[in-house]
Short mmCIF file of C-alpha atoms in Angstrom, two decimals:
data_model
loop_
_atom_site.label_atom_id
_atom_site.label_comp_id
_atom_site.label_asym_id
_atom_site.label_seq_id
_atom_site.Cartn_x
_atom_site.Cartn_y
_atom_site.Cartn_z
CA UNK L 1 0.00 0.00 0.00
CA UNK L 2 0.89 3.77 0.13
CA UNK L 3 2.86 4.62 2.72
CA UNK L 4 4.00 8.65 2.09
CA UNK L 5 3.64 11.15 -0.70
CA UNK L 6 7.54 11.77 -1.15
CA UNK L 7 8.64 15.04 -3.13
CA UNK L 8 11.98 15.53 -4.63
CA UNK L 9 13.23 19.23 -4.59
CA UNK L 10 15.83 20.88 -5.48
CA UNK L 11 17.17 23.72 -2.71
CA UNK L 12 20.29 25.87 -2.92
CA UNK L 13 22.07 25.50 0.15
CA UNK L 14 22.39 28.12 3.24
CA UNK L 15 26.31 30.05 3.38
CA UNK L 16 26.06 28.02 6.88
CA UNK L 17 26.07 24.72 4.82
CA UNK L 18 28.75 25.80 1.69
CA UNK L 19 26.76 27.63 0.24
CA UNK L 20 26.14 27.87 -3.89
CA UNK L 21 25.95 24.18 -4.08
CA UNK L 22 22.17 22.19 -5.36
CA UNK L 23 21.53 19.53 -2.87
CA UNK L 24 18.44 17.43 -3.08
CA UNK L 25 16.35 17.26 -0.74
CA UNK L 26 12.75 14.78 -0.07
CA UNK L 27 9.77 16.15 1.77
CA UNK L 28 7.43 13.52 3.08
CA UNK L 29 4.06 13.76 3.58
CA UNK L 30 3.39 10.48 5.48
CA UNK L 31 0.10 8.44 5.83
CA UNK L 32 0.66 7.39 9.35
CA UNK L 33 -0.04 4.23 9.37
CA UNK L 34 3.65 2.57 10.21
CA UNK L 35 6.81 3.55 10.20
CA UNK L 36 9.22 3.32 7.45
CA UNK L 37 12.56 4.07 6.23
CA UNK L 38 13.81 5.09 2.87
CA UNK L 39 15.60 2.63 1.24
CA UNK L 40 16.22 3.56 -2.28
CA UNK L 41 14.47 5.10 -6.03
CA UNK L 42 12.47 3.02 -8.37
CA UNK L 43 14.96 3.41 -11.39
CA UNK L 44 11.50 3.97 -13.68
CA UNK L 45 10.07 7.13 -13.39
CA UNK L 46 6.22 7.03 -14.09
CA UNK L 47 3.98 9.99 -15.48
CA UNK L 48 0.46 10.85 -16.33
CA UNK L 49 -0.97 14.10 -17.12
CA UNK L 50 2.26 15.82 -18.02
CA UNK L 51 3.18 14.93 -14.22
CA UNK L 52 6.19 13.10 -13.66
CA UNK L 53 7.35 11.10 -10.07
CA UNK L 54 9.20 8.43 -8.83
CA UNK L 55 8.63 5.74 -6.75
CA UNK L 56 10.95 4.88 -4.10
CA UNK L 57 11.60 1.37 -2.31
CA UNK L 58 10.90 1.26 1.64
CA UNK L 59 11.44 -0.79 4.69
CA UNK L 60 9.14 -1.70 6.78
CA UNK L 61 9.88 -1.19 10.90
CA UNK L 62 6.96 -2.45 12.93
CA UNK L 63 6.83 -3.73 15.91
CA UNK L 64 6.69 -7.40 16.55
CA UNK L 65 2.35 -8.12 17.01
CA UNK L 66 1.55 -8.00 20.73
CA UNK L 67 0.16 -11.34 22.78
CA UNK L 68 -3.93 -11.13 22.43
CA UNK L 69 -5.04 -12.36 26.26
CA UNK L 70 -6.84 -15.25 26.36
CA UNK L 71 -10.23 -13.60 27.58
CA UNK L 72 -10.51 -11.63 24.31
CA UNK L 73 -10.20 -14.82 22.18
CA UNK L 74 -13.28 -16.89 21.20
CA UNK L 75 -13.71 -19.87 23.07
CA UNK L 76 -14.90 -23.27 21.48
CA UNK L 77 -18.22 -24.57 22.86
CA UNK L 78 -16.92 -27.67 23.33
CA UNK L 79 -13.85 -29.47 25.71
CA UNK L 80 -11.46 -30.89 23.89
CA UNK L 81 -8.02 -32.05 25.14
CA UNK L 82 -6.24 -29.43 23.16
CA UNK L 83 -8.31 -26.82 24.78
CA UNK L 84 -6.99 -27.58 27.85
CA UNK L 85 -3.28 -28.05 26.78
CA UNK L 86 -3.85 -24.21 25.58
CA UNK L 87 -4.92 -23.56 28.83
CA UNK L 88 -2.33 -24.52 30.72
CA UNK L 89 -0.13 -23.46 28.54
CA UNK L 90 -1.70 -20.00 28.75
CA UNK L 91 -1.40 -20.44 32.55
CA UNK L 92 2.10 -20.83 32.80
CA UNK L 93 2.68 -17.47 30.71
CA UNK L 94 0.55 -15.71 33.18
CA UNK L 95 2.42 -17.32 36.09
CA UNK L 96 5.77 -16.13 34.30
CA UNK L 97 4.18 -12.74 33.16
CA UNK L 98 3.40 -12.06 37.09
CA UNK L 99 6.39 -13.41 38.33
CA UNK L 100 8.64 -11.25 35.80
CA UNK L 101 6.47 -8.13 37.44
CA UNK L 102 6.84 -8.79 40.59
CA UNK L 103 10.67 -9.31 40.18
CA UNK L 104 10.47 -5.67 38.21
CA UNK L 105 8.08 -4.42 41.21
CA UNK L 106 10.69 -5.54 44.16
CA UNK L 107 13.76 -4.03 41.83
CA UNK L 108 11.55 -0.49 41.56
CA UNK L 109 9.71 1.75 43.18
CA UNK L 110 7.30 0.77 41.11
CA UNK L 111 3.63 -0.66 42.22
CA UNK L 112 1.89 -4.13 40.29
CA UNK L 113 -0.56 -2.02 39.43
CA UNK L 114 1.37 1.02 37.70
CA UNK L 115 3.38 -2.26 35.78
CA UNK L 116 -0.25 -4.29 34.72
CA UNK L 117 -1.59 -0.42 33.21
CA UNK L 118 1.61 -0.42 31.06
CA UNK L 119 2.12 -4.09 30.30
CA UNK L 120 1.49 -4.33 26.27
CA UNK L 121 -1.67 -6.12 25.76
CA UNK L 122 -3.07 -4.19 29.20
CA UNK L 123 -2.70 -0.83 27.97
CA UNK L 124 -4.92 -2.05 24.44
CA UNK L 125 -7.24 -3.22 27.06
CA UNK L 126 -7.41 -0.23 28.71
CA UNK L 127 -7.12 2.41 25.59
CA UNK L 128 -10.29 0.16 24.25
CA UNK L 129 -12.38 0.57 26.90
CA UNK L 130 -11.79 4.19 27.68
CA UNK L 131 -12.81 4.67 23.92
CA UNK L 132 -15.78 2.55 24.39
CA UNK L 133 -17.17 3.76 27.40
CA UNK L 134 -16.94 7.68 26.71
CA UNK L 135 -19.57 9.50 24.18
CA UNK L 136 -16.90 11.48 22.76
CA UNK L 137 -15.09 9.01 21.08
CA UNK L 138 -18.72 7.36 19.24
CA UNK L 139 -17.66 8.02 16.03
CA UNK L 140 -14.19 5.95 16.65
CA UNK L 141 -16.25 3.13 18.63
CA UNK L 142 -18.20 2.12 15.84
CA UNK L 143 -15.25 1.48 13.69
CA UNK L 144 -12.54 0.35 15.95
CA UNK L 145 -10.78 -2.56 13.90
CA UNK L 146 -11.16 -6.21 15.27
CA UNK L 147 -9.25 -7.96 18.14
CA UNK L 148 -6.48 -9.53 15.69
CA UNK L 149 -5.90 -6.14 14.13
CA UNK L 150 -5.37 -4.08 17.75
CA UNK L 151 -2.66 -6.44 18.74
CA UNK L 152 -1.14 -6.68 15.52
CA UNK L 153 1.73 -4.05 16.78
CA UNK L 154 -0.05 -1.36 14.50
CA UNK L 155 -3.16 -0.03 16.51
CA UNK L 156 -1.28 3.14 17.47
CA UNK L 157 -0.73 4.08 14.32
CA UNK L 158 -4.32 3.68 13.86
CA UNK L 159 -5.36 5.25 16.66
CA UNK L 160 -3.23 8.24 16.19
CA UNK L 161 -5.00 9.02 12.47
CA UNK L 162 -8.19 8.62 13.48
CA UNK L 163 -8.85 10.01 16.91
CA UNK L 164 -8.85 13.95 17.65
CA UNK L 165 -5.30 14.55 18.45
CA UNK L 166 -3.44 17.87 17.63
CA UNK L 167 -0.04 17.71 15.36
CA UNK L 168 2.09 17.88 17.93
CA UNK L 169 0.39 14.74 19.86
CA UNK L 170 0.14 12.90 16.61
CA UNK L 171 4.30 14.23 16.01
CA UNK L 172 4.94 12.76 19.87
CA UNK L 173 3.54 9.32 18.64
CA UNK L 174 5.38 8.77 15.34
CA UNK L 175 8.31 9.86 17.14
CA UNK L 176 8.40 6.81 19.47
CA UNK L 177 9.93 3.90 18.39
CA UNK L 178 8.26 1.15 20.17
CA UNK L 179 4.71 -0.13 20.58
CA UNK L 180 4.42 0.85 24.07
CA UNK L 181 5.62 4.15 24.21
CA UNK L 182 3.05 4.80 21.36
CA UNK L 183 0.12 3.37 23.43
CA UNK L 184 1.08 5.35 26.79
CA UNK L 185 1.44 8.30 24.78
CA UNK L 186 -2.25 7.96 23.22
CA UNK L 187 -3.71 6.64 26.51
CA UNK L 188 -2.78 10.25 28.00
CA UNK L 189 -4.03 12.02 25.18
CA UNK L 190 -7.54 10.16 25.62
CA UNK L 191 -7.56 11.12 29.26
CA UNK L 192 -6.94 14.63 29.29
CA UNK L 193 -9.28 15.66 26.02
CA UNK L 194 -11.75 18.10 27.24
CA UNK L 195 -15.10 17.95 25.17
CA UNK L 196 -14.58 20.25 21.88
CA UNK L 197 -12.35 20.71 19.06
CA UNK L 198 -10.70 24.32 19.14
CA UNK L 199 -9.14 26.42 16.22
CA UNK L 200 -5.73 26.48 16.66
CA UNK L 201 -5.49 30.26 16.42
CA UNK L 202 -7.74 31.62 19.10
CA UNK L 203 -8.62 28.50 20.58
CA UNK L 204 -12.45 29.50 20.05
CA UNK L 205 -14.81 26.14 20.50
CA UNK L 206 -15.31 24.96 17.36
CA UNK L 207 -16.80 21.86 17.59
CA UNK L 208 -17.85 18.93 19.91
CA UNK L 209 -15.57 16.07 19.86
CA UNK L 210 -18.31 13.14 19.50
CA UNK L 211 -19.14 14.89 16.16
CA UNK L 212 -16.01 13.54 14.52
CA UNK L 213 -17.26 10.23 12.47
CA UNK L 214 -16.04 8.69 8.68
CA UNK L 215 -17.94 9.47 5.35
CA UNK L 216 -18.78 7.22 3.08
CA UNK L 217 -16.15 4.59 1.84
CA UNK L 218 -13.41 6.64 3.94
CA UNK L 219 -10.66 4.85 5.79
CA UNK L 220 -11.18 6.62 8.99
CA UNK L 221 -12.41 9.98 10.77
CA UNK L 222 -8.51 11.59 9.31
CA UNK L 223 -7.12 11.44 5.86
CA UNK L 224 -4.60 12.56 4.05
CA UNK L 225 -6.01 14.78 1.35
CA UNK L 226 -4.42 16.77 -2.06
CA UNK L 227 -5.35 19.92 -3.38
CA UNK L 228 -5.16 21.27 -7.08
CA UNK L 229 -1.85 22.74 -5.53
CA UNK L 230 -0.26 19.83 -4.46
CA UNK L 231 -0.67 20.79 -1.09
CA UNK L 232 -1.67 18.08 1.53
CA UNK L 233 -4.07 18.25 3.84
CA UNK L 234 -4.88 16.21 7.12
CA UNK L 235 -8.33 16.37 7.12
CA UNK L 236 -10.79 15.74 9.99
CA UNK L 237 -14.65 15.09 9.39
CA UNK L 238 -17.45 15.90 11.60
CA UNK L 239 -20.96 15.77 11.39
CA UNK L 240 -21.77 19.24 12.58
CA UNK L 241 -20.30 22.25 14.27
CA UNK L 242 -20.72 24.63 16.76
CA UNK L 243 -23.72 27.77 15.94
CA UNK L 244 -22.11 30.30 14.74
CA UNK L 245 -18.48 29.05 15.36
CA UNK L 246 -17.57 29.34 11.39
CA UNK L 247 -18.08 31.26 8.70
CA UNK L 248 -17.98 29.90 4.67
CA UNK L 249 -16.94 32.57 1.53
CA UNK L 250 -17.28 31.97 -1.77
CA UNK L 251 -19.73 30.18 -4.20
CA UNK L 252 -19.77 25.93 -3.86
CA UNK L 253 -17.14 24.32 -5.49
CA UNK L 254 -17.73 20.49 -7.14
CA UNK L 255 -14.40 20.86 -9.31
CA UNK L 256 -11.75 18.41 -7.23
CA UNK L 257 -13.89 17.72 -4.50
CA UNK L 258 -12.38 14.91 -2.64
CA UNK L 259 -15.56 13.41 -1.72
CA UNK L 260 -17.21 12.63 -5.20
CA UNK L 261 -21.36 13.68 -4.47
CA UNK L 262 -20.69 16.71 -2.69
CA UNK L 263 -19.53 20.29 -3.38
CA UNK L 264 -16.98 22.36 -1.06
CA UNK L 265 -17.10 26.16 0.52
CA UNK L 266 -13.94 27.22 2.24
CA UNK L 267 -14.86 27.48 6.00
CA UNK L 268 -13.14 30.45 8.74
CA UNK L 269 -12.95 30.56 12.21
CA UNK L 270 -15.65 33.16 13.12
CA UNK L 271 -13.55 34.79 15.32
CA UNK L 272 -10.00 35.70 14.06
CA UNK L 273 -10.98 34.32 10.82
CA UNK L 274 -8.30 31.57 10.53
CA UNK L 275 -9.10 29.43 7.34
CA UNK L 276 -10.20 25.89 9.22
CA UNK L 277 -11.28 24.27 6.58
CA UNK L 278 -14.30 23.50 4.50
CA UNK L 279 -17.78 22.65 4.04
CA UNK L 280 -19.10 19.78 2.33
CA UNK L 281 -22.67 19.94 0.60
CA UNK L 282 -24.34 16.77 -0.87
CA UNK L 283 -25.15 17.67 -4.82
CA UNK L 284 -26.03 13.65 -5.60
CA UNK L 285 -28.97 12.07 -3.82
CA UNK L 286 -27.08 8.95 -3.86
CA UNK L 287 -24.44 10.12 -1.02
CA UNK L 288 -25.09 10.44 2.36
CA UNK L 289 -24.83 12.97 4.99
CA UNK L 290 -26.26 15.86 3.71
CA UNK L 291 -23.81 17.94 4.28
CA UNK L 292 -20.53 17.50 6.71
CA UNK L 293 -16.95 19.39 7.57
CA UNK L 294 -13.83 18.56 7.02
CA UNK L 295 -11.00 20.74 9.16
CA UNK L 296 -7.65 21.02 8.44
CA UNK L 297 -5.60 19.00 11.54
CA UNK L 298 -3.33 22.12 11.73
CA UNK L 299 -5.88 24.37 11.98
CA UNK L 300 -7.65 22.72 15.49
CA UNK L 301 -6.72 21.01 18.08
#
């Protein structure tokens, strides 16, 4: 799949660096769902459209998938002796699992409780239910991916594009470099979001945070969206926003709307007029909302 959008420009260097010498330079616009290094060019260049680009070859780093506990799994109606090999199999992990905190608990200062909240598959445990059980996050709840795919090493990533988190929360997650770090991060995030979405500027309410949901075929509540420009934007969708919290100029737009059915109206902060994003209007009966935002994830937070 698609990992980044990866430019290649050309920049003159600063008198700090040399000076008067071309270096080239890549600006990456990632997706945000892994982490990846840059291994090498595509020799082939492709183009369409009079637009040229090249495809470059990348490695994969994920994590390693975490253990699912053996109360989320489905059990089998029926006894069987393999069944119960599993189980005490599965028993003898737990032993080791609380014997290996308890060794870490008597070594630190520490509590069994503060280790269980950050133990791997606890903290998905935890992050899942704190989703689950509070209003705000509704429009996540009803597509949070299945059991397999939240302990598949990956679910922070997923998290992090499609729950309400500012840049520099989403930044502080890529950043990490292991599973767990990622998860504490988000778990802290979840816990201290107050109830709306702000503009970024003024930090005027802009919206309520249990209006963020997916449209349509979309991947998630965030995606990664181009503009006739080439510029990329992050874009959040909601279902409504606050009265009177933003303004739209200009006649509807269907010309490179990025949801095919509806038309677009840029959309301002109604009180220091910082450009949040835009309006979406439904121009096909065969599309549903109605109508919907999407706001720019550098704009709000």
């Amino acid at each position: 799949g698609t990992f980044a959008t990866i430019t290649s420009v050309n920049e003159a260097n600063s008198a700090d660096d040399g000076g008067g010498i071309n270096s080239q330079h890549l600006i990456i616009t990632a997706m945000a769902t892994g982490r990846f290094k840059v291994v090498s060019p595509v020799d082939k260049n492709e183009s369409m459209d009079d637009f040229e680009w090249r495809s470059y070859n990348v490695l994969e780093l994920n994590d390693d998938p975490l253990t699912i506990p053996s109360s989320l799994k489905r059990p089998r109606p029926w006894k069987t002796l393999e069944n119960s090999n599993k189980r005490k199999e599965s028993d003898i992990i737990l032993g080791r699992k609380n014997a290996l905190l308890t060794e870490i608990s008597n070594r630190s200062n520490l509590s069994m409780h503060s280790l269980r909240l950050i133990w791997p598959e606890n903290l998905v445990k935890v992050i899942v239910s704190e989703i689950e059980s509070n209003n705000l996050y509704e429009g996540v709840t009803n597509i949070l991916p299945s059991v397999n795919e939240q302990y598949n090493g990956t679910f922070s990533f997923w998290l992090s594009s499609n729950l309400p988190l500012s840049n520099d929360e989403k930044l502080d997650v890529l950043e990490s470099e292991c599973e767990v770090g990622r998860l504490t991060l988000i778990l802290k995030s979840i816990r201290k979001r107050t109830q709306y979405i702000c503009c970024n500027q003024c930090r005027s309410n802009i919206a309520q945070v249990s209006k963020v949901f997916t449209v349509g075929s979309a991947e998630g509540t965030s995606g990664a969206y181009v503009n006739e420009h080439g510029v990329v934007h992050q874009t959040t969708t909601l279902q409504s926003t606050l009265d009177d919290a933003i303004v739209c100029l200009g006649d509807a737009e269907t010309r490179d709307s990025w949801f095919p059915g509806y038309s677009w109206t840029i959309a301002y902060c109604a009180t220091c007029f910082n450009h949040l994003g835009w309006k979406f209007l439904r121009v096909r009966n065969d599309v549903h909302p109605q109508q919907f935002w999407g706001l720019s994830g550098s704009q709000i937070t």
